[in-house]
Amino acid sequence: MDMSTSFPPPAVETSRGQALGGVVLAGLSKRYADGTVAVDDVDLHIEPGSYCCLLGPSGCGKTTMLRMVAGHETPSGGAIQIDGKNVIGRSPRQRGTAMMFQNYALFPHLSVRDNVAFSLRVRGMAKPERLREADRVIEQVQLTALASRLPGQLSGGQQQRVALARAIVMKPTVLLLDEPLSALDEFLRLQMRGELRSMQRELGITFVHVTHTQLEAIAVADQVVVMDKGRIAQSASPQQIYAQPSTEYVAAFIGGQNVLRGQVTGLTAGSVTLQGARGASFVLPRDAATQALGQTVAFSVRRDRMAVGADDEALALAPNTLRGRVLELEYQGIYMKVSLATDDPDAPGCVAYVEERAFFKDPVSVGQRVRCRWAADEARALSTAA
Ligand code: ATP
């Protein structure tokens, strides 16, 4: 098993005691009839009661993976366990899963209360009992005052809450959410993602949330699973994914990073020295990956950990610096985004986020020759293979 997929997120304290909904995928694959391999031999461990985000570009297989966990798609190979039980071949109800869909899939002719109670009716629950259950959940999502309305009489955010109520009324141990915020405007999206996170903590069940939005995943998840062409590129906490992307793909996809490279010219127990193009030299912490003299190593430096200052061409280039020219300045309030055309053909475009006060204390201007620099321990070696 790839070690990057066995990351255990921290146990989540819930208001309801023991957390439920641990999911384990082992060698899970899906090959469609036309030969498309949507999910390719995936191993993944999701802790009970945690919030997991499956993140990746369109077509990387996240929805297919979610649908296989939900029981809406049959795997071509591998195993799925929920709370230690093999669930392949079982219905969503037997698995304890419920799905919340992208478009909410509400019945337009049914009231909020009847939409929420609908699945309980299908299950054969008596009317007074199912309405009582529906009202309890409607209260949980703060829609009691609107329980008699039709979906068409609700805002996007309210419809999203009805969809959530409809999923949780089934008392799932794993709630699967397929792009749950994509239909909302920016303001509501930020509000609702906070509400989803609070609801997950309150219910104490596992949420598996599919998104292609990096910041959404980082904001809500305990565990972020970055996918690439049906495989897991990295599975880790949001902090690790952001600060220590393991591959060039993850660094580029998560954003906020500059990716540079050089050839290994020196190795010590704790550090690696690289020779960049045009004579630049870079020093970075040595990690567990094999690094040999002469090997080309890619590494990332966070945009907010790069400093930019005026350059003196007469001075020799110190380690962990690059010369370049300021292409663009964009004021972002708390920082200035400084886009550079560097002299290094391996990293022609670098971006630095310079904290506002630091920038205006010693400003640079568009077109100016500058030097960007960073501390050796801000650089992280990347593996090129996904
Ligand atoms: P998106 O963000 O666009 O929804 P995704 O990451 O969720 O993308 P999937 O919907 O899982 O991706 O699709 C993964 C791959 O499988 C894609 O190449 C897609 O075209 C293919 N695929 C999905 N469903 C089918 C199907 N029923 N038959 C054949 N190929 C399919």
CSV table of C-alpha atoms and ligand atoms in Angstrom, one decimal:
chain,number,residue,atom,x,y,z
A,1,MET,CA,0.0,0.0,0.0
A,2,ASP,CA,1.2,3.5,-0.9
A,3,MET,CA,2.2,5.1,2.5
A,4,SER,CA,0.7,8.4,1.4
A,5,THR,CA,-2.8,6.8,1.4
A,6,SER,CA,-2.6,5.4,4.9
A,7,PHE,CA,-2.6,8.8,6.6
A,8,PRO,CA,-4.7,8.6,9.8
A,9,PRO,CA,-6.5,11.9,10.4
A,10,PRO,CA,-6.9,12.9,14.0
A,11,ALA,CA,-9.8,11.3,15.8
A,12,VAL,CA,-12.8,13.6,15.8
A,13,GLU,CA,-14.5,14.4,19.1
A,14,THR,CA,-18.2,14.3,18.6
A,15,SER,CA,-21.1,15.4,20.7
A,16,ARG,CA,-22.6,11.9,20.4
A,17,GLY,CA,-19.8,9.7,21.7
A,18,GLN,CA,-18.3,7.0,19.6
A,19,ALA,CA,-17.8,8.0,16.0
A,20,LEU,CA,-19.1,5.8,13.2
A,21,GLY,CA,-18.4,5.4,9.5
A,22,GLY,CA,-14.8,4.2,9.0
A,23,VAL,CA,-14.3,3.5,5.3
A,24,VAL,CA,-11.5,1.3,3.9
A,25,LEU,CA,-10.9,0.9,0.2
A,26,ALA,CA,-8.4,-1.7,-0.9
A,27,GLY,CA,-7.3,-2.1,-4.5
A,28,LEU,CA,-10.6,-0.5,-5.6
A,29,SER,CA,-10.9,-0.1,-9.4
A,30,LYS,CA,-13.6,0.8,-11.9
A,31,ARG,CA,-13.3,0.1,-15.6
A,32,TYR,CA,-16.3,1.2,-17.7
A,33,ALA,CA,-17.7,-0.9,-20.5
A,34,ASP,CA,-15.9,1.3,-23.1
A,35,GLY,CA,-12.5,0.6,-21.4
A,36,THR,CA,-12.2,3.9,-19.5
A,37,VAL,CA,-10.4,3.2,-16.2
A,38,ALA,CA,-12.0,5.8,-13.9
A,39,VAL,CA,-10.6,4.5,-10.7
A,40,ASP,CA,-7.3,2.6,-10.7
A,41,ASP,CA,-6.3,0.3,-7.8
A,42,VAL,CA,-7.0,2.8,-5.0
A,43,ASP,CA,-6.1,2.1,-1.3
A,44,LEU,CA,-7.7,4.6,1.1
A,45,HIS,CA,-8.4,4.7,4.8
A,46,ILE,CA,-11.0,7.2,6.1
A,47,GLU,CA,-11.3,7.4,9.9
A,48,PRO,CA,-14.7,7.1,11.5
A,49,GLY,CA,-16.4,10.4,12.2
A,50,SER,CA,-14.0,12.4,10.0
A,51,TYR,CA,-14.5,14.8,7.2
A,52,CYS,CA,-12.8,13.6,4.0
A,53,CYS,CA,-12.6,15.6,0.8
A,54,LEU,CA,-11.9,13.9,-2.6
A,55,LEU,CA,-10.2,16.6,-4.6
A,56,GLY,CA,-9.1,16.7,-8.2
A,57,PRO,CA,-9.7,18.1,-11.7
A,58,SER,CA,-12.6,17.1,-13.8
A,59,GLY,CA,-12.5,13.5,-14.9
A,60,CYS,CA,-10.0,12.2,-12.3
A,61,GLY,CA,-12.5,9.7,-10.9
A,62,LYS,CA,-13.7,11.3,-7.7
A,63,THR,CA,-17.5,10.9,-8.5
A,64,THR,CA,-17.0,7.3,-9.6
A,65,MET,CA,-15.2,6.5,-6.3
A,66,LEU,CA,-18.0,8.2,-4.3
A,67,ARG,CA,-20.7,6.3,-6.2
A,68,MET,CA,-18.9,3.0,-5.6
A,69,VAL,CA,-18.9,3.8,-1.8
A,70,ALA,CA,-22.5,4.8,-2.0
A,71,GLY,CA,-23.5,1.6,-3.7
A,72,HIS,CA,-24.6,3.3,-6.9
A,73,GLU,CA,-21.8,1.9,-9.0
A,74,THR,CA,-20.3,-1.6,-9.0
A,75,PRO,CA,-16.5,-1.9,-8.7
A,76,SER,CA,-14.6,-3.9,-11.3
A,77,GLY,CA,-12.2,-5.0,-8.6
A,78,GLY,CA,-11.1,-4.5,-5.0
A,79,ALA,CA,-12.9,-4.2,-1.7
A,80,ILE,CA,-14.9,-1.6,0.2
A,81,GLN,CA,-15.4,-1.9,4.0
A,82,ILE,CA,-17.5,0.3,6.2
A,83,ASP,CA,-17.0,-0.1,9.9
A,84,GLY,CA,-15.1,-3.3,9.2
A,85,LYS,CA,-17.8,-5.0,7.1
A,86,ASN,CA,-17.4,-5.8,3.4
A,87,VAL,CA,-20.3,-3.8,1.7
A,88,ILE,CA,-19.9,-4.7,-2.0
A,89,GLY,CA,-23.2,-6.1,-3.2
A,90,ARG,CA,-25.2,-4.4,-0.4
A,91,SER,CA,-27.7,-1.7,-0.8
A,92,PRO,CA,-27.0,1.9,0.4
A,93,ARG,CA,-29.4,1.2,3.3
A,94,GLN,CA,-27.5,-1.9,4.3
A,95,ARG,CA,-24.2,0.0,4.0
A,96,GLY,CA,-25.5,2.9,6.1
A,97,THR,CA,-24.6,5.4,3.4
A,98,ALA,CA,-26.7,8.3,2.1
A,99,MET,CA,-25.9,10.6,-0.8
A,100,MET,CA,-26.4,14.3,-1.3
A,101,PHE,CA,-26.4,15.2,-4.9
A,102,GLN,CA,-25.0,18.2,-6.8
A,103,ASN,CA,-28.4,19.4,-8.0
A,104,TYR,CA,-30.1,18.4,-4.8
A,105,ALA,CA,-32.6,16.3,-6.7
A,106,LEU,CA,-35.6,17.6,-4.7
A,107,PHE,CA,-39.2,16.8,-5.7
A,108,PRO,CA,-40.6,20.1,-6.9
A,109,HIS,CA,-44.2,19.2,-6.1
A,110,LEU,CA,-43.5,18.2,-2.5
A,111,SER,CA,-43.2,20.5,0.5
A,112,VAL,CA,-39.9,20.6,2.4
A,113,ARG,CA,-41.4,18.3,5.1
A,114,ASP,CA,-42.6,15.8,2.5
A,115,ASN,CA,-39.3,15.9,0.6
A,116,VAL,CA,-37.5,15.0,3.8
A,117,ALA,CA,-40.1,12.4,4.9
A,118,PHE,CA,-40.1,10.8,1.4
A,119,SER,CA,-37.5,8.1,1.9
A,120,LEU,CA,-39.0,7.1,5.3
A,121,ARG,CA,-42.3,6.6,3.4
A,122,VAL,CA,-40.5,4.3,0.9
A,123,ARG,CA,-39.1,2.4,3.9
A,124,GLY,CA,-42.6,1.9,5.1
A,125,MET,CA,-42.5,4.1,8.2
A,126,ALA,CA,-46.0,5.1,9.5
A,127,LYS,CA,-47.0,8.7,8.7
A,128,PRO,CA,-47.0,10.2,12.2
A,129,GLU,CA,-43.6,8.7,12.9
A,130,ARG,CA,-42.0,9.8,9.6
A,131,LEU,CA,-43.4,13.4,9.9
A,132,ARG,CA,-42.0,13.5,13.5
A,133,GLU,CA,-38.6,12.3,12.2
A,134,ALA,CA,-38.7,14.8,9.3
A,135,ASP,CA,-39.6,17.7,11.7
A,136,ARG,CA,-36.7,16.8,14.0
A,137,VAL,CA,-34.2,16.9,11.1
A,138,ILE,CA,-35.7,20.0,9.6
A,139,GLU,CA,-35.2,21.7,12.9
A,140,GLN,CA,-31.6,20.5,12.9
A,141,VAL,CA,-31.0,22.3,9.6
A,142,GLN,CA,-33.0,25.4,10.8
A,143,LEU,CA,-35.8,25.2,8.3
A,144,THR,CA,-38.8,24.7,10.7
A,145,ALA,CA,-40.4,28.0,9.6
A,146,LEU,CA,-40.2,27.0,6.0
A,147,ALA,CA,-41.3,23.3,6.3
A,148,SER,CA,-44.6,23.8,4.3
A,149,ARG,CA,-42.9,25.5,1.3
A,150,LEU,CA,-42.2,24.0,-2.0
A,151,PRO,CA,-38.5,23.8,-3.2
A,152,GLY,CA,-39.2,26.5,-5.8
A,153,GLN,CA,-40.1,28.9,-3.0
A,154,LEU,CA,-36.7,28.5,-1.3
A,155,SER,CA,-33.3,30.1,-1.9
A,156,GLY,CA,-30.3,28.1,-3.1
A,157,GLY,CA,-28.9,27.8,0.4
A,158,GLN,CA,-32.2,26.7,1.8
A,159,GLN,CA,-32.6,24.1,-0.9
A,160,GLN,CA,-29.2,22.8,0.0
A,161,ARG,CA,-30.3,22.4,3.6
A,162,VAL,CA,-33.3,20.5,2.5
A,163,ALA,CA,-31.1,18.1,0.5
A,164,LEU,CA,-28.9,17.7,3.6
A,165,ALA,CA,-31.9,17.0,5.8
A,166,ARG,CA,-33.2,14.5,3.3
A,167,ALA,CA,-29.9,12.7,3.4
A,168,ILE,CA,-29.4,12.7,7.2
A,169,VAL,CA,-33.0,11.6,8.0
A,170,MET,CA,-31.8,8.2,6.9
A,171,LYS,CA,-29.4,8.2,9.8
A,172,PRO,CA,-26.4,7.2,7.6
A,173,THR,CA,-23.0,6.5,9.2
A,174,VAL,CA,-21.3,7.8,6.0
A,175,LEU,CA,-22.7,10.8,4.2
A,176,LEU,CA,-21.5,11.2,0.6
A,177,LEU,CA,-21.7,14.7,-0.9
A,178,ASP,CA,-21.1,15.2,-4.6
A,179,GLU,CA,-20.0,18.8,-5.3
A,180,PRO,CA,-22.6,20.0,-2.7
A,181,LEU,CA,-21.7,23.7,-2.9
A,182,SER,CA,-21.3,24.1,-6.7
A,183,ALA,CA,-24.7,25.5,-7.3
A,184,LEU,CA,-24.3,28.3,-4.8
A,185,ASP,CA,-22.9,31.8,-5.2
A,186,GLU,CA,-19.6,32.7,-3.6
A,187,PHE,CA,-21.1,34.2,-0.4
A,188,LEU,CA,-23.4,31.3,0.3
A,189,ARG,CA,-20.8,28.8,-0.6
A,190,LEU,CA,-18.5,30.1,2.2
A,191,GLN,CA,-21.5,30.1,4.7
A,192,MET,CA,-22.7,26.7,3.7
A,193,ARG,CA,-19.3,25.0,3.9
A,194,GLY,CA,-19.0,26.2,7.5
A,195,GLU,CA,-22.5,24.7,8.2
A,196,LEU,CA,-21.6,21.4,6.6
A,197,ARG,CA,-18.5,21.2,8.8
A,198,SER,CA,-20.5,22.0,12.0
A,199,MET,CA,-23.2,19.5,11.0
A,200,GLN,CA,-20.6,16.8,10.5
A,201,ARG,CA,-19.2,17.4,13.9
A,202,GLU,CA,-22.6,17.4,15.5
A,203,LEU,CA,-23.7,14.2,13.9
A,204,GLY,CA,-20.4,12.5,14.5
A,205,ILE,CA,-20.6,10.6,11.2
A,206,THR,CA,-18.2,10.4,8.3
A,207,PHE,CA,-18.6,12.9,5.5
A,208,VAL,CA,-17.0,12.2,2.1
A,209,HIS,CA,-17.2,15.3,0.0
A,210,VAL,CA,-16.2,15.5,-3.6
A,211,THR,CA,-15.0,18.9,-4.9
A,212,HIS,CA,-12.7,20.3,-7.5
A,213,THR,CA,-12.1,23.5,-5.5
A,214,GLN,CA,-8.8,23.4,-3.5
A,215,LEU,CA,-9.7,26.0,-0.9
A,216,GLU,CA,-13.1,24.3,-0.2
A,217,ALA,CA,-11.3,21.0,0.6
A,218,ILE,CA,-8.6,22.7,2.7
A,219,ALA,CA,-11.2,24.7,4.6
A,220,VAL,CA,-13.5,21.8,5.7
A,221,ALA,CA,-11.6,18.6,5.6
A,222,ASP,CA,-9.7,16.6,8.2
A,223,GLN,CA,-8.3,14.5,5.3
A,224,VAL,CA,-7.7,15.7,1.8
A,225,VAL,CA,-7.4,13.1,-0.9
A,226,VAL,CA,-5.9,14.6,-4.1
A,227,MET,CA,-6.7,12.4,-7.1
A,228,ASP,CA,-5.0,12.2,-10.5
A,229,LYS,CA,-6.2,10.0,-13.4
A,230,GLY,CA,-8.0,7.5,-11.2
A,231,ARG,CA,-5.2,7.3,-8.6
A,232,ILE,CA,-4.4,8.9,-5.3
A,233,ALA,CA,-1.6,11.4,-5.7
A,234,GLN,CA,-1.6,12.3,-1.9
A,235,SER,CA,-3.8,11.8,1.1
A,236,ALA,CA,-3.0,13.9,4.1
A,237,SER,CA,-4.2,16.6,6.4
A,238,PRO,CA,-5.0,20.0,4.7
A,239,GLN,CA,-1.9,21.5,6.4
A,240,GLN,CA,0.3,18.7,5.1
A,241,ILE,CA,-1.2,18.9,1.6
A,242,TYR,CA,-0.7,22.7,1.5
A,243,ALA,CA,2.7,22.9,3.2
A,244,GLN,CA,4.2,19.6,2.1
A,245,PRO,CA,2.9,18.6,-1.3
A,246,SER,CA,4.5,15.3,-2.1
A,247,THR,CA,4.6,15.5,-5.9
A,248,GLU,CA,4.8,18.2,-8.6
A,249,TYR,CA,1.3,17.4,-9.6
A,250,VAL,CA,-0.1,18.1,-6.0
A,251,ALA,CA,2.0,21.2,-5.7
A,252,ALA,CA,0.7,22.6,-9.0
A,253,PHE,CA,-2.9,21.5,-8.3
A,254,ILE,CA,-3.1,22.9,-4.8
A,255,GLY,CA,-1.5,26.1,-5.9
A,256,GLY,CA,0.2,28.7,-3.7
A,257,GLN,CA,3.6,27.1,-4.6
A,258,ASN,CA,6.5,27.7,-6.9
A,259,VAL,CA,8.1,24.6,-8.4
A,260,LEU,CA,11.8,24.8,-9.1
A,261,ARG,CA,14.5,22.2,-10.0
A,262,GLY,CA,18.2,21.6,-10.0
A,263,GLN,CA,20.8,18.9,-10.3
A,264,VAL,CA,22.2,17.4,-7.0
A,265,THR,CA,25.8,18.6,-6.5
A,266,GLY,CA,26.1,17.9,-2.8
A,267,LEU,CA,24.6,15.7,-0.1
A,268,THR,CA,25.0,15.8,3.7
A,269,ALA,CA,23.0,13.9,6.3
A,270,GLY,CA,20.5,16.7,6.6
A,271,SER,CA,20.7,18.7,3.4
A,272,VAL,CA,20.8,18.5,-0.4
A,273,THR,CA,22.6,21.1,-2.6
A,274,LEU,CA,21.3,21.6,-6.1
A,275,GLN,CA,22.8,23.4,-9.1
A,276,GLY,CA,20.1,25.3,-11.0
A,277,ALA,CA,20.3,26.6,-14.5
A,278,ARG,CA,22.4,29.8,-14.9
A,279,GLY,CA,24.5,29.0,-11.9
A,280,ALA,CA,22.0,29.4,-9.1
A,281,SER,CA,22.4,27.1,-6.2
A,282,PHE,CA,19.7,25.8,-3.9
A,283,VAL,CA,19.9,24.1,-0.5
A,284,LEU,CA,17.0,22.1,0.8
A,285,PRO,CA,16.3,19.7,3.7
A,286,ARG,CA,17.1,16.1,2.8
A,287,ASP,CA,14.0,13.9,3.0
A,288,ALA,CA,13.4,10.2,3.0
A,289,ALA,CA,13.4,10.0,-0.9
A,290,THR,CA,16.5,8.7,-2.5
A,291,GLN,CA,18.7,11.5,-3.8
A,292,ALA,CA,21.9,10.8,-5.6
A,293,LEU,CA,24.6,13.1,-7.0
A,294,GLY,CA,23.7,14.2,-10.6
A,295,GLN,CA,20.0,13.4,-10.1
A,296,THR,CA,17.5,16.2,-11.1
A,297,VAL,CA,15.3,17.1,-8.1
A,298,ALA,CA,12.2,19.3,-8.2
A,299,PHE,CA,11.2,21.2,-5.1
A,300,SER,CA,8.5,23.6,-4.0
A,301,VAL,CA,8.6,26.9,-2.1
A,302,ARG,CA,5.4,28.5,-0.9
A,303,ARG,CA,4.6,31.8,-2.5
A,304,ASP,CA,4.1,33.4,0.9
A,305,ARG,CA,7.6,32.3,2.0
A,306,MET,CA,9.4,34.1,-0.8
A,307,ALA,CA,10.8,37.5,-0.2
A,308,VAL,CA,11.5,40.0,-3.1
A,309,GLY,CA,13.9,42.9,-3.0
A,310,ALA,CA,15.9,45.1,-5.3
A,311,ASP,CA,18.9,43.3,-7.0
A,312,ASP,CA,22.5,44.3,-7.3
A,313,GLU,CA,23.8,42.5,-10.4
A,314,ALA,CA,27.3,43.1,-9.2
A,315,LEU,CA,26.9,40.8,-6.2
A,316,ALA,CA,27.3,37.1,-6.5
A,317,LEU,CA,24.1,35.1,-6.3
A,318,ALA,CA,23.6,33.7,-2.8
A,319,PRO,CA,22.1,30.2,-2.3
A,320,ASN,CA,18.3,30.1,-2.5
A,321,THR,CA,17.9,33.2,-4.5
A,322,LEU,CA,16.8,33.9,-8.1
A,323,ARG,CA,17.2,37.0,-10.2
A,324,GLY,CA,14.3,38.2,-12.3
A,325,ARG,CA,12.1,41.1,-13.4
A,326,VAL,CA,8.8,42.2,-11.9
A,327,LEU,CA,6.1,41.4,-14.4
A,328,GLU,CA,3.0,42.4,-12.5
A,329,LEU,CA,1.9,43.6,-9.0
A,330,GLU,CA,-1.6,42.9,-7.7
A,331,TYR,CA,-2.7,44.3,-4.4
A,332,GLN,CA,-4.7,41.7,-2.5
A,333,GLY,CA,-5.3,43.6,0.8
A,334,ILE,CA,-3.2,41.6,3.2
A,335,TYR,CA,-0.5,40.9,0.7
A,336,MET,CA,1.0,42.0,-2.6
A,337,LYS,CA,1.1,39.4,-5.3
A,338,VAL,CA,4.4,39.9,-7.1
A,339,SER,CA,4.7,38.0,-10.4
A,340,LEU,CA,8.2,37.6,-11.7
A,341,ALA,CA,9.9,36.5,-14.9
A,342,THR,CA,13.0,34.9,-13.5
A,343,ASP,CA,16.3,34.2,-15.3
A,344,ASP,CA,16.0,30.5,-14.5
A,345,PRO,CA,14.5,28.6,-17.6
A,346,ASP,CA,13.3,25.8,-15.2
A,347,ALA,CA,11.2,28.3,-13.2
A,348,PRO,CA,10.5,31.1,-15.6
A,349,GLY,CA,7.4,32.3,-13.8
A,350,CYS,CA,7.6,32.7,-10.0
A,351,VAL,CA,5.0,34.3,-7.8
A,352,ALA,CA,5.6,35.8,-4.3
A,353,TYR,CA,3.0,36.8,-1.8
A,354,VAL,CA,4.6,39.6,0.1
A,355,GLU,CA,2.9,40.7,3.3
A,356,GLU,CA,1.5,44.2,2.8
A,357,ARG,CA,3.6,46.0,5.5
A,358,ALA,CA,6.8,44.3,4.3
A,359,PHE,CA,6.1,45.2,0.7
A,360,PHE,CA,5.4,48.9,1.3
A,361,LYS,CA,8.4,49.2,3.6
A,362,ASP,CA,10.7,48.3,0.7
A,363,PRO,CA,8.6,48.4,-2.5
A,364,VAL,CA,9.5,47.1,-5.9
A,365,SER,CA,7.9,48.3,-9.1
A,366,VAL,CA,6.9,46.7,-12.4
A,367,GLY,CA,9.8,46.2,-14.7
A,368,GLN,CA,12.4,46.4,-11.9
A,369,ARG,CA,15.3,43.9,-11.7
A,370,VAL,CA,14.8,42.1,-8.4
A,371,ARG,CA,16.0,39.1,-6.5
A,372,CYS,CA,13.7,36.7,-4.7
A,373,ARG,CA,15.0,34.6,-1.8
A,374,TRP,CA,13.8,32.0,0.7
A,375,ALA,CA,15.1,30.1,3.7
A,376,ALA,CA,16.5,26.7,3.0
A,377,ASP,CA,13.9,25.0,5.4
A,378,GLU,CA,11.1,26.5,3.3
A,379,ALA,CA,12.0,24.3,0.3
A,380,ARG,CA,10.4,20.8,0.0
A,381,ALA,CA,11.7,18.1,-2.4
A,382,LEU,CA,9.0,16.7,-4.6
A,383,SER,CA,8.7,13.4,-6.2
A,384,THR,CA,8.0,13.6,-10.0
A,385,ALA,CA,5.9,10.4,-10.1
A,386,ALA,CA,2.3,10.8,-9.0
B,1,ATP,P1,-16.1,15.8,-12.6
B,1,ATP,O1,-15.5,16.7,-11.6
B,1,ATP,O2,-16.1,16.4,-14.0
B,1,ATP,O3,-17.5,15.3,-12.2
B,1,ATP,P2,-14.8,13.3,-11.7
B,1,ATP,O4,-13.5,13.4,-11.2
B,1,ATP,O5,-15.9,13.1,-10.8
B,1,ATP,O6,-15.1,14.5,-12.7
B,1,ATP,P3,-15.8,10.8,-12.9
B,1,ATP,O7,-17.2,11.3,-13.2
B,1,ATP,O8,-15.6,9.9,-11.8
B,1,ATP,O9,-14.8,12.0,-12.7
B,1,ATP,O10,-15.2,10.2,-14.3
B,1,ATP,C1,-13.9,9.6,-14.4
B,1,ATP,C2,-13.7,9.1,-15.8
B,1,ATP,O11,-14.6,8.1,-16.1
B,1,ATP,C3,-13.9,10.2,-16.8
B,1,ATP,O12,-12.9,10.0,-17.8
B,1,ATP,C4,-15.3,9.9,-17.4
B,1,ATP,O13,-15.4,10.3,-18.7
B,1,ATP,C5,-15.4,8.4,-17.2
B,1,ATP,N1,-16.8,7.9,-17.0
B,1,ATP,C6,-17.6,8.3,-16.0
B,1,ATP,N2,-18.8,7.6,-16.2
B,1,ATP,C7,-18.7,6.8,-17.2
B,1,ATP,C8,-19.5,5.9,-17.9
B,1,ATP,N3,-20.8,5.6,-17.4
B,1,ATP,N4,-19.0,5.2,-19.0
B,1,ATP,C9,-17.8,5.5,-19.4
B,1,ATP,N5,-16.9,6.3,-18.9
B,1,ATP,C10,-17.4,7.0,-17.8
